[in-house]
XYZ file of C-alpha atoms in Angstrom:
716
model
C 0.065 0.080 -0.276
C 3.308 2.446 1.313
C 4.350 1.813 -1.990
C 1.434 1.942 -4.323
C 0.889 5.626 -2.803
C 4.201 6.673 -3.337
C 4.353 5.519 -6.887
C 0.971 7.014 -7.898
C 1.832 10.788 -6.697
C 5.583 10.537 -8.161
C 3.812 9.409 -11.722
C 0.672 11.693 -10.911
C 3.574 14.680 -10.404
C 5.756 13.183 -12.953
C 3.470 12.953 -15.505
C 2.152 16.619 -14.808
C 5.496 18.504 -15.152
C 6.658 16.341 -18.048
C 2.950 17.793 -19.947
C 3.914 21.218 -18.653
C 7.618 20.538 -20.726
C 5.964 18.913 -24.099
C 3.749 22.630 -24.018
C 6.418 24.713 -23.674
C 8.601 23.013 -26.175
C 5.323 22.659 -28.271
C 5.450 26.166 -27.899
C 9.014 26.919 -28.786
C 8.408 24.928 -31.843
C 5.493 27.091 -33.328
C 7.442 30.088 -32.173
C 10.753 29.285 -34.465
C 8.840 28.286 -37.363
C 6.290 31.495 -37.696
C 9.978 33.349 -37.627
C 11.246 32.128 -40.163
C 7.828 32.558 -42.036
C 7.889 36.113 -40.676
C 11.494 36.120 -42.416
C 10.150 34.465 -45.742
C 6.958 37.337 -45.573
C 9.421 40.447 -45.370
C 11.197 38.551 -48.821
C 7.817 38.523 -50.647
C 7.391 41.879 -49.553
C 11.003 43.151 -50.265
C 10.482 41.500 -54.113
C 7.196 44.310 -54.457
C 9.036 46.873 -53.276
C 11.867 46.303 -55.638
C 9.053 46.057 -57.961
C 8.296 49.138 -57.261
C 11.787 50.972 -57.937
C 11.305 54.364 -60.161
C 14.403 54.210 -62.029
C 13.788 49.905 -62.065
C 10.567 51.575 -64.258
C 11.903 53.875 -66.264
C 15.083 52.208 -67.555
C 12.353 49.582 -69.029
C 10.454 51.686 -70.212
C 12.610 53.213 -72.248
C 12.659 56.721 -70.609
C 15.863 56.208 -69.201
C 18.646 54.442 -71.911
C 21.779 54.884 -69.137
C 21.117 51.833 -67.674
C 23.804 52.214 -65.766
C 22.285 53.656 -62.472
C 20.027 50.401 -62.869
C 22.843 48.370 -62.704
C 24.162 50.278 -59.224
C 21.249 50.052 -57.903
C 20.647 46.200 -58.463
C 23.676 46.010 -56.843
C 22.796 47.928 -53.845
C 19.278 46.412 -52.872
C 20.166 42.563 -51.997
C 22.088 44.072 -49.034
C 18.864 46.743 -48.670
C 15.438 44.051 -49.476
C 17.416 41.005 -48.412
C 19.476 39.499 -47.960
C 19.181 38.504 -52.090
C 21.879 35.571 -52.999
C 20.780 36.531 -56.294
C 18.706 39.742 -57.820
C 18.008 39.929 -61.574
C 15.676 42.259 -63.656
C 14.446 41.108 -66.527
C 12.419 42.927 -69.675
C 9.280 41.180 -70.984
C 11.148 39.569 -73.370
C 12.590 37.441 -71.098
C 15.947 39.116 -71.689
C 17.708 39.277 -67.844
C 18.454 43.543 -68.624
C 20.541 43.774 -64.884
C 21.742 41.427 -62.160
C 24.099 41.470 -59.513
C 25.621 37.938 -60.545
C 28.512 38.240 -62.395
C 27.558 34.472 -64.689
C 24.596 36.454 -65.948
C 26.445 39.590 -66.477
C 28.909 38.058 -68.458
C 27.247 35.637 -70.271
C 24.266 37.811 -71.083
C 22.107 35.057 -70.167
C 18.527 34.362 -71.216
C 15.997 33.568 -68.388
C 15.059 30.542 -70.895
C 18.154 29.163 -69.971
C 17.209 28.578 -66.627
C 14.304 26.421 -65.731
C 13.399 27.710 -62.126
C 14.208 31.295 -63.385
C 11.674 30.523 -66.063
C 9.001 29.121 -63.688
C 9.399 32.616 -61.831
C 9.071 34.685 -64.883
C 6.323 32.326 -66.585
C 3.960 33.839 -62.955
C 4.857 37.236 -62.557
C 4.554 38.067 -66.276
C 0.525 37.214 -65.606
C 0.611 39.858 -62.959
C 1.437 37.911 -59.559
C 3.617 37.781 -56.764
C 5.779 34.515 -57.109
C 7.400 32.503 -54.865
C 9.409 28.746 -55.064
C 9.380 25.926 -52.875
C 13.331 25.471 -51.335
C 15.583 24.229 -54.291
C 18.944 24.550 -56.176
C 19.556 26.641 -58.631
C 21.594 25.535 -61.724
C 22.841 29.300 -61.917
C 24.501 29.188 -57.870
C 24.318 26.306 -56.774
C 23.119 26.736 -53.646
C 20.083 26.626 -51.592
C 17.150 29.209 -51.658
C 13.878 30.185 -52.932
C 12.985 31.613 -55.458
C 10.603 35.289 -54.734
C 9.168 37.089 -58.258
C 6.391 40.345 -58.647
C 6.183 41.941 -61.991
C 7.156 45.371 -62.673
C 4.581 48.056 -63.876
C 5.090 51.120 -66.127
C 3.641 53.486 -63.462
C 3.340 56.345 -65.945
C 0.960 54.494 -68.034
C -2.312 54.620 -67.352
C -3.427 50.852 -67.838
C -0.050 49.968 -66.649
C 1.079 47.403 -68.931
C 3.683 45.360 -66.881
C 7.218 46.118 -68.702
C 9.107 43.059 -66.918
C 9.724 41.009 -63.878
C 12.125 41.082 -60.945
C 13.769 37.266 -59.738
C 14.990 37.164 -56.796
C 17.136 34.494 -54.964
C 16.643 34.085 -51.349
C 20.122 34.079 -49.511
C 19.392 30.721 -47.569
C 22.099 31.226 -44.650
C 19.345 33.380 -43.259
C 17.306 30.907 -42.484
C 19.984 28.520 -41.666
C 20.778 31.554 -39.053
C 17.400 31.011 -37.520
C 17.785 27.878 -36.761
C 20.949 27.411 -35.359
C 20.289 29.931 -33.062
C 17.655 28.089 -31.577
C 18.771 25.589 -28.154
C 21.527 23.499 -28.617
C 20.176 21.455 -26.040
C 17.753 20.170 -28.645
C 18.015 19.482 -31.743
C 15.993 21.691 -34.803
C 15.390 19.604 -37.790
C 13.253 21.642 -40.614
C 11.663 19.856 -43.546
C 9.918 20.124 -46.860
C 6.322 18.729 -47.342
C 7.999 16.494 -49.484
C 9.896 15.214 -46.460
C 13.414 16.380 -47.337
C 15.550 18.635 -44.467
C 16.727 21.708 -45.370
C 17.915 23.344 -42.424
C 19.111 22.207 -38.973
C 20.831 23.334 -35.815
C 23.482 21.144 -35.378
C 27.407 20.551 -36.853
C 27.339 17.202 -38.361
C 24.363 17.117 -40.101
C 25.004 14.312 -42.681
C 21.278 14.035 -44.034
C 21.097 17.709 -44.727
C 19.010 17.896 -47.862
C 18.055 14.282 -48.411
C 15.140 12.867 -48.230
C 13.487 11.482 -45.487
C 10.779 9.369 -46.434
C 9.260 8.437 -42.336
C 9.278 12.120 -42.595
C 7.191 11.965 -45.344
C 5.047 9.365 -43.851
C 4.327 11.694 -41.178
C 3.624 14.867 -43.046
C 1.045 13.274 -44.935
C -1.139 12.165 -41.952
C -4.534 14.325 -40.765
C -3.216 17.520 -38.944
C -5.386 15.991 -35.582
C -2.948 13.050 -35.662
C -0.202 13.783 -36.991
C 0.229 17.630 -34.025
C 0.389 15.039 -30.927
C 3.767 15.487 -28.615
C 4.963 11.676 -27.863
C 7.638 10.421 -27.212
C 9.592 7.894 -29.160
C 12.010 5.266 -28.303
C 15.006 3.656 -30.283
C 17.216 1.402 -29.538
C 16.992 2.560 -25.749
C 17.503 6.567 -26.657
C 14.351 7.642 -25.557
C 13.737 11.828 -26.618
C 10.745 14.043 -27.062
C 9.415 14.708 -30.396
C 7.104 17.827 -31.673
C 6.575 18.891 -34.561
C 5.126 22.374 -35.868
C 3.641 23.511 -39.145
C 4.526 26.161 -41.362
C 1.176 27.817 -42.052
C 2.466 31.501 -43.318
C 2.217 34.602 -42.638
C -0.096 37.524 -44.103
C -0.471 37.712 -47.976
C 2.705 34.718 -48.040
C 0.877 31.213 -47.627
C 3.773 29.359 -46.870
C 4.694 26.242 -48.767
C 3.742 23.435 -46.058
C 6.830 23.205 -43.790
C 7.114 21.459 -41.231
C 9.982 22.238 -37.928
C 10.802 18.460 -36.107
C 12.169 19.273 -32.548
C 13.609 16.385 -30.636
C 15.491 16.576 -26.920
C 16.339 13.373 -24.802
C 14.713 13.077 -21.995
C 17.439 12.720 -19.751
C 17.540 16.004 -20.594
C 13.676 17.390 -21.349
C 12.533 15.392 -18.272
C 14.848 15.953 -15.897
C 14.104 19.105 -13.351
C 10.097 17.171 -13.558
C 11.457 14.134 -11.719
C 13.831 15.932 -9.395
C 10.839 18.086 -8.510
C 8.045 15.004 -8.188
C 10.741 13.522 -5.870
C 10.894 15.936 -3.548
C 7.455 16.512 -3.405
C 6.855 12.480 -2.540
C 8.788 12.867 0.216
C 7.470 15.921 1.677
C 3.667 14.449 1.141
C 4.169 10.704 2.171
C 3.589 11.125 5.193
C 0.629 12.340 4.899
C -0.902 10.919 2.890
C 0.590 7.496 5.010
C -1.580 8.710 8.001
C -4.409 9.144 5.449
C -4.785 5.995 4.286
C -4.433 3.981 8.281
C -7.685 6.601 9.126
C -9.127 5.220 6.288
C -8.264 1.336 6.653
C -10.041 1.938 10.045
C -13.265 2.923 8.829
C -13.424 1.089 5.732
C -12.800 -1.988 7.971
C -15.605 -0.923 10.607
C -18.311 0.327 8.372
C -17.699 -1.351 4.883
C -15.970 -4.273 4.775
C -17.721 -6.258 7.676
C -21.280 -5.102 6.624
C -20.190 -5.852 2.785
C -19.077 -9.229 3.873
C -22.460 -10.363 5.582
C -23.921 -9.263 1.936
C -22.087 -11.460 0.373
C -22.127 -14.430 2.702
C -26.026 -13.701 2.426
C -25.697 -13.750 -1.875
C -24.119 -17.516 -1.350
C -26.915 -18.769 0.490
C -29.616 -17.118 -1.860
C -27.545 -18.099 -5.047
C -27.903 -22.111 -3.356
C -31.885 -21.312 -3.900
C -32.128 -20.088 -0.132
C -34.462 -17.214 0.045
C -35.437 -16.998 3.021
C -31.750 -15.249 4.209
C -31.546 -12.118 5.455
C -29.161 -8.938 5.796
C -28.708 -7.616 9.133
C -29.093 -3.948 9.221
C -26.171 -2.457 11.889
C -26.345 1.414 10.540
C -28.675 3.681 9.308
C -25.859 5.062 6.352
C -25.948 4.122 3.115
C -24.345 0.529 3.707
C -27.419 0.006 5.911
C -29.123 1.270 2.955
C -28.048 -0.913 0.742
C -28.306 -3.945 3.562
C -31.932 -2.813 3.440
C -32.487 -2.626 -0.317
C -30.635 -6.069 -0.414
C -33.188 -6.865 1.713
C -36.158 -5.857 0.002
C -34.849 -6.948 -3.385
C -34.369 -10.793 -2.125
C -38.038 -10.961 -0.933
C -38.700 -9.843 -4.482
C -37.774 -12.534 -6.271
C -38.909 -14.760 -3.623
C -42.452 -13.865 -4.905
C -41.773 -13.503 -7.922
C -39.768 -17.066 -8.371
C -43.006 -18.611 -6.758
C -44.780 -17.242 -9.462
C -43.193 -18.274 -12.177
C -42.945 -21.468 -10.777
C -46.769 -21.629 -10.055
C -47.110 -20.292 -14.328
C -44.341 -23.248 -15.492
C -45.891 -25.516 -13.330
C -49.756 -24.824 -15.346
C -47.908 -24.788 -18.510
C -46.255 -27.894 -17.961
C -49.843 -29.553 -17.368
C -51.273 -27.996 -20.110
C -48.810 -29.599 -22.614
C -49.468 -32.255 -21.169
C -52.761 -32.342 -21.130
C -52.524 -31.346 -25.069
C -53.612 -33.953 -27.900
C -51.565 -32.845 -30.062
C -47.303 -33.998 -29.295
C -45.198 -31.156 -28.876
C -41.978 -31.169 -28.958
C -39.456 -28.265 -27.773
C -35.898 -28.020 -28.764
C -33.093 -25.995 -28.411
C -30.687 -24.652 -30.708
C -28.319 -27.086 -31.139
C -31.360 -29.124 -31.527
C -31.428 -30.897 -28.624
C -34.555 -32.230 -27.100
C -35.998 -29.798 -23.876
C -39.355 -30.669 -23.701
C -41.184 -34.010 -24.820
C -45.194 -34.663 -23.359
C -46.708 -37.574 -23.203
C -48.924 -37.403 -26.537
C -45.679 -37.542 -28.157
C -44.812 -40.303 -25.847
C -47.771 -41.886 -27.068
C -47.841 -41.148 -30.722
C -44.099 -42.441 -30.906
C -43.510 -44.572 -28.478
C -40.561 -42.900 -27.213
C -41.147 -42.078 -23.001
C -39.794 -38.447 -21.457
C -36.896 -39.971 -19.716
C -35.209 -41.479 -23.016
C -35.407 -38.288 -25.602
C -34.626 -35.226 -23.623
C -31.002 -34.005 -24.418
C -30.770 -36.228 -27.246
C -30.973 -34.652 -30.869
C -34.214 -34.804 -31.989
C -33.309 -36.356 -35.266
C -32.050 -39.566 -33.337
C -36.165 -39.817 -32.227
C -38.297 -37.498 -34.455
C -37.500 -39.916 -37.341
C -39.444 -38.241 -40.696
C -40.024 -39.623 -44.269
C -41.319 -38.492 -47.312
C -44.234 -41.641 -48.571
C -42.771 -41.073 -52.227
C -39.122 -41.396 -52.139
C -38.532 -42.011 -48.313
C -36.581 -39.054 -47.940
C -35.849 -37.179 -44.706
C -38.037 -34.287 -43.416
C -37.153 -32.533 -41.010
C -35.028 -29.714 -42.762
C -38.303 -27.427 -41.572
C -37.705 -27.621 -37.986
C -33.890 -26.502 -38.588
C -35.447 -23.702 -40.944
C -38.057 -22.334 -38.338
C -34.911 -21.700 -35.831
C -32.474 -19.848 -39.035
C -35.036 -18.290 -41.059
C -37.097 -17.015 -37.405
C -40.426 -17.681 -39.170
C -42.843 -20.509 -39.102
C -42.291 -23.460 -41.211
C -45.159 -26.524 -41.896
C -44.108 -30.043 -42.882
C -44.893 -31.496 -46.575
C -48.032 -33.286 -46.917
C -47.105 -37.177 -47.602
C -44.925 -36.915 -44.561
C -44.773 -40.810 -42.045
C -43.581 -40.500 -38.772
C -41.504 -44.033 -38.214
C -41.690 -45.195 -34.589
C -39.713 -46.390 -32.158
C -40.783 -49.832 -33.179
C -40.944 -48.994 -36.984
C -44.304 -49.017 -37.731
C -44.830 -46.051 -39.171
C -47.798 -43.304 -39.687
C -48.919 -40.742 -41.197
C -48.667 -37.607 -38.944
C -49.251 -33.361 -40.297
C -46.373 -30.914 -38.570
C -45.694 -27.824 -38.176
C -42.955 -25.534 -36.035
C -42.505 -22.292 -34.770
C -39.123 -20.661 -33.490
C -38.809 -19.165 -30.282
C -37.941 -15.779 -30.038
C -37.605 -13.339 -26.313
C -38.454 -9.738 -26.428
C -34.681 -8.924 -28.152
C -35.373 -11.393 -31.137
C -32.801 -14.057 -29.710
C -33.953 -17.824 -31.169
C -33.897 -19.885 -27.752
C -35.485 -23.067 -30.260
C -38.567 -23.982 -31.452
C -41.922 -25.607 -30.535
C -42.838 -28.321 -33.143
C -46.430 -29.761 -32.670
C -47.361 -33.489 -34.320
C -50.736 -35.664 -34.936
C -51.751 -38.349 -36.290
C -53.514 -38.218 -39.419
C -54.517 -41.333 -40.475
C -58.103 -40.896 -40.229
C -58.192 -37.504 -41.376
C -56.021 -38.797 -44.673
C -58.979 -41.582 -45.458
C -60.965 -39.087 -45.197
C -59.362 -36.978 -47.943
C -59.197 -40.294 -49.712
C -63.425 -41.045 -49.444
C -64.274 -37.821 -50.936
C -61.388 -37.589 -52.686
C -62.900 -40.509 -54.085
C -66.253 -39.634 -54.056
C -65.396 -36.363 -55.917
C -63.275 -38.865 -58.556
C -66.234 -41.068 -59.050
C -69.308 -38.113 -59.858
C -66.645 -35.679 -61.558
C -66.571 -38.980 -64.089
C -70.340 -39.636 -63.555
C -71.687 -36.282 -64.689
C -69.426 -35.933 -68.068
C -71.271 -38.487 -69.325
C -75.147 -36.771 -69.339
C -73.112 -33.453 -69.701
C -71.496 -33.937 -72.958
C -75.020 -35.165 -74.279
C -76.709 -32.172 -73.037
C -73.847 -29.920 -74.445
C -73.946 -31.952 -77.537
C -78.129 -31.967 -77.929
C -78.344 -27.860 -77.239
C -76.156 -27.223 -79.282
C -77.718 -29.354 -82.592
C -81.102 -27.451 -81.151
C -79.075 -24.401 -81.870
C -78.398 -24.843 -85.311
C -82.198 -25.907 -86.167
C -83.943 -22.899 -88.348
C -87.604 -24.272 -86.019
C -85.830 -23.119 -82.816
C -84.343 -19.951 -85.002
C -87.769 -18.796 -85.571
C -88.839 -18.885 -81.264
C -86.823 -16.184 -79.577
C -87.613 -17.378 -76.830
C -87.373 -21.164 -77.206
C -83.425 -20.654 -78.309
C -82.933 -17.832 -75.195
C -83.578 -21.200 -73.194
C -81.074 -23.539 -74.781
C -78.864 -21.131 -75.510
C -79.236 -20.923 -71.353
C -79.152 -24.538 -71.427
C -75.452 -25.158 -73.225
C -73.926 -22.204 -71.503
C -74.602 -23.524 -68.187
C -74.146 -27.002 -69.762
C -70.316 -25.661 -70.614
C -69.973 -23.975 -67.121
C -70.963 -27.260 -65.205
C -68.401 -28.909 -68.033
C -65.798 -27.096 -66.914
C -66.012 -27.469 -63.115
C -65.743 -31.232 -63.833
C -62.973 -30.529 -65.329
C -61.190 -28.490 -62.235
C -62.355 -31.063 -59.952
C -60.621 -34.191 -62.079
C -57.418 -31.480 -61.967
C -57.243 -30.328 -58.352
C -57.404 -35.298 -57.397
C -54.331 -35.265 -60.645
C -52.469 -32.446 -59.225
C -53.132 -33.060 -56.130
C -51.723 -36.254 -56.088
C -48.547 -35.384 -58.622
C -50.230 -37.483 -60.907
C -50.991 -35.193 -64.063
C -48.603 -35.123 -67.024
C -47.248 -32.282 -67.999
C -45.045 -32.016 -71.384
C -42.550 -29.313 -70.079
C -40.985 -27.926 -73.538
C -38.428 -25.071 -74.538
C -40.733 -22.345 -76.289
C -41.068 -18.890 -76.521
C -43.538 -16.870 -74.495
C -44.585 -13.620 -77.167
C -47.042 -15.491 -79.311
C -48.733 -17.405 -76.464
C -49.240 -14.016 -74.263
C -50.617 -12.244 -77.805
C -52.435 -15.795 -78.580
C -54.411 -15.431 -74.934
C -55.176 -11.747 -75.022
C -56.500 -12.262 -78.137
C -59.465 -14.143 -76.902
C -60.407 -11.109 -74.603
C -60.600 -8.506 -77.183
C -63.998 -8.722 -77.898
C -65.157 -8.843 -73.856
C -63.000 -5.759 -74.137
C -64.091 -3.843 -76.853
C -67.972 -4.495 -75.259
C -67.302 -3.499 -71.704
C -65.645 -0.660 -73.156
C -62.283 -1.325 -70.807
C -58.701 -1.341 -72.375
C -56.493 -4.943 -72.501
C -53.032 -4.148 -73.112
C -49.309 -6.125 -73.083
C -46.706 -3.495 -71.481
C -42.666 -4.199 -71.300
C -42.784 -7.440 -73.302
C -39.710 -7.182 -76.214
C -40.494 -7.935 -79.725
C -37.258 -10.459 -78.766
C -37.968 -13.997 -78.149
C -38.787 -14.823 -74.263
C -37.490 -18.478 -73.963
C -38.834 -20.265 -70.871
C -39.388 -23.859 -69.324
C -43.025 -24.702 -69.138
C -45.721 -26.873 -69.932
C -47.477 -24.677 -72.732
C -51.320 -25.611 -72.618
C -50.621 -25.076 -68.612
C -49.078 -21.443 -69.356
C -52.131 -20.991 -71.354
C -54.621 -22.114 -69.077
C -53.107 -20.340 -66.513
C -53.307 -17.166 -68.152
C -56.443 -17.176 -69.325
C -57.499 -17.747 -65.646
C -55.791 -14.717 -64.846
C -57.104 -12.292 -67.600
C -60.783 -14.011 -67.144
C -60.859 -12.583 -63.597
C -59.560 -10.053 -64.225
C -61.800 -8.715 -67.209
C -64.867 -10.283 -64.529
C -64.330 -7.194 -62.576
C -63.040 -4.650 -64.012
C -65.592 -2.580 -64.715
C -63.860 0.535 -66.045
C -60.066 1.352 -66.756
C -58.679 -1.772 -67.536
C -55.961 -4.680 -67.348
C -52.360 -4.563 -68.234
C -49.749 -7.502 -68.576
C -46.418 -6.683 -67.546
C -42.987 -8.922 -67.448
C -39.702 -8.700 -65.225
C -36.727 -10.478 -65.828
C -34.904 -11.810 -63.044
C -31.782 -13.651 -62.865
C -33.434 -17.294 -63.841
C -37.102 -16.528 -64.463
C -39.482 -13.971 -66.074
C -42.238 -12.474 -63.677
C -45.794 -11.971 -65.756
C -47.805 -9.548 -63.425
C -51.430 -9.253 -64.746
C -52.689 -5.377 -63.678
C -56.454 -4.866 -63.142
C -58.026 -1.866 -61.642
C -60.737 -3.082 -60.302
C -62.357 -3.228 -56.774
C -59.441 -4.626 -55.222
C -59.791 -7.191 -52.436
C -59.619 -6.374 -48.982
C -56.787 -7.869 -46.131
C -59.669 -10.648 -44.882
C -60.473 -11.638 -48.020
C -57.108 -11.830 -49.657
C -56.233 -14.553 -46.658
C -58.455 -17.267 -49.038
C -56.563 -16.726 -51.960
C -55.528 -19.732 -53.646
C -57.318 -22.316 -51.496
C -59.360 -24.691 -52.905
C -63.079 -23.133 -53.377
C -61.668 -19.705 -52.058
C -63.107 -17.316 -54.600
C -64.110 -14.075 -52.517
C -67.891 -14.284 -50.799
C -68.470 -10.551 -52.851
C -67.605 -11.821 -55.564
C -70.611 -14.363 -56.062
C -72.630 -11.186 -54.855
C -71.796 -8.685 -57.289
C -71.668 -11.277 -60.366
C -73.948 -13.053 -62.805
C -71.085 -16.189 -63.054
C -68.788 -17.385 -61.549
C -66.645 -20.623 -61.311
C -65.879 -23.363 -58.998
C -63.679 -21.188 -57.553
C -60.804 -23.662 -57.722
C -59.233 -21.810 -60.356
C -56.519 -20.087 -58.273
C -56.047 -23.148 -56.203
C -55.362 -25.607 -59.583
C -53.057 -22.166 -61.282
C -51.134 -22.182 -57.909
C -50.449 -26.258 -58.129
C -49.668 -26.123 -61.834
C -47.179 -22.736 -61.664
C -45.139 -24.291 -58.433
C -44.749 -28.168 -60.359
C -43.357 -25.828 -63.086
C -40.827 -24.860 -60.852
C -42.266 -20.930 -60.470
C -44.260 -19.592 -57.404
C -47.944 -17.470 -58.043
C -49.140 -14.259 -55.695
C -50.901 -11.860 -54.716
C -48.586 -8.911 -55.447
C -50.398 -6.007 -54.442
C -54.378 -4.742 -53.581
C -56.512 -3.079 -52.071
C -60.069 -1.783 -52.126
C -60.971 0.446 -55.156
C -57.528 0.348 -56.411
C -57.069 -2.774 -58.036
C -55.273 -5.496 -57.845
C -52.262 -7.297 -59.469
C -51.882 -11.207 -59.815
C -48.057 -12.331 -60.310
C -46.074 -15.437 -61.376
C -43.282 -16.853 -62.408
C -41.971 -19.139 -65.244
C -38.178 -20.314 -65.555
C -35.960 -19.088 -68.554
C -34.565 -20.699 -71.159
C -31.284 -20.235 -72.770
C -30.614 -23.416 -75.141
C -31.826 -26.351 -76.577
C -31.118 -29.257 -74.086
C -33.798 -31.361 -73.286
C -35.579 -30.662 -70.232
């Protein structure tokens, strides 16, 4: 405890002092880089003052022919306004008129021979004050910065540009600012490209060389790059700070950066020494305070907390009668009272939970259907009495075991496993039903037909805990369904013969001349013919349903173009649409081939069914067919502007005899109620889907179905 307290005080004091030193070093860096920016701002202003020299302007404008005055002045100005390493006066044709450089004077040089000066000339001729980044010039071979300013003819109204003054900064001026810094710290000035251009170290082997590590650090965001950090390299620790150049007034700078590096042994020595002295003074005081605190904690805090801990362990094993002894009336005493109240609430809640759990268990045990609950790993956690009777497996035999080892479900047709719907209920978080014609293999090997469904168990946070599976014996239901199916099949077959005779005879009567002469008799025979034809269609619907449900209907799957078939189906309703004065359109169907894999006749049956429903229920507006290509399917939609379908009636669609009650009332003719159900069975048998895409009362309806597309001529 003593060592910890001493170390804490020492560390916090040292850190506070070190932060102060960091701030001072950072401030020193900003002062130094600001001094450099102000110096270069002086050059920025100085080059403009030189351009405003009257003698230079008069010479370039031709008012003064004698150049001796300008040549004398160009030798004085580098010391009066700079200092400048090189100073040149250039006319608008790019010729050097005057220079303090002997090389320029001897060679009668032109500015085009020097790339750096040419860039400055081009920018200044435009009327701008120019300055470069750090560079080595070819004419002097020395480090510098180039400044340039336009020279204007002040005596002319429009003040045209008649020349340019170019100056090379004497680099020792910048170097002296860096060298004047604290010798105990290393001051390094870098360009934005990571080139070291000035330092206060005598032996600078990396001067004017590029440092890739510095270049990467300069490309970092400002809020990261400006952090003050301590770096360690091979045992050497130094405090490194960075100050960025932001220019001064009109001089915007070149994004240089100044790095200051000070060994921590020098930078933090005063802080460490001061921290040690403070610790020596405060340590006895801290020790006394700690001793008093420990006494108070022991009597007022530790003992009550120990009591609470002991009672918590007793409660954890299920004894909710244990209580904490209240010793004081302070916060610890209030905590003990709250703890006891919480324990009582927990006891009451647990009693309620146990009662409800018992009720639920009895309810599940008394259910007539078999119930199984599994966790997310597929292991059985609940198995009621009905499940034990149906499967032959006792509860004690199945709890904790994988459900696939116990509940063996197979398809009647191919004997393949049919329990994947339980897993999908968990993974997809939706209720799933088992396929029809599924058998349960009991423990003794006997088989019984079952119906089954699985629903995920989801908590308030949306997490799945498992699934509940309900299944029952449907042998009796299967037998009743078989009897009903046989009855419908026999009745339908028996009805076809008399219906054929009635339809044929009424058709022949309508062609006879004696009938045509009597209008009333003609209408009666026509009614017989129409109703026999409708009943014939209903009988065919019944037979289709029977064969489709038993998977016995043959499908002639082939590759064919959907476009001609669509136009053929629409053509059948053109006269009907014109009679009702409603439109019948085909939209978004390309003139190119739309090849699909399906039974052409069955697709036509589905199209006629959907178009017929839409046409019958549409009094205003019309019916429109739309098409949408998907990855491996084409989606066909029938849109109408009819009365729409309510939410309640939408649930009746695609079921046996699923016609809507209101439809019977409004329509003069209606069918068997099997049209959509047959269409669903046909489309699904051909590998597609059919559904109500959208509908609402007063806004019409859209029915859609999909067919597999075909891109080759392979067999199906």
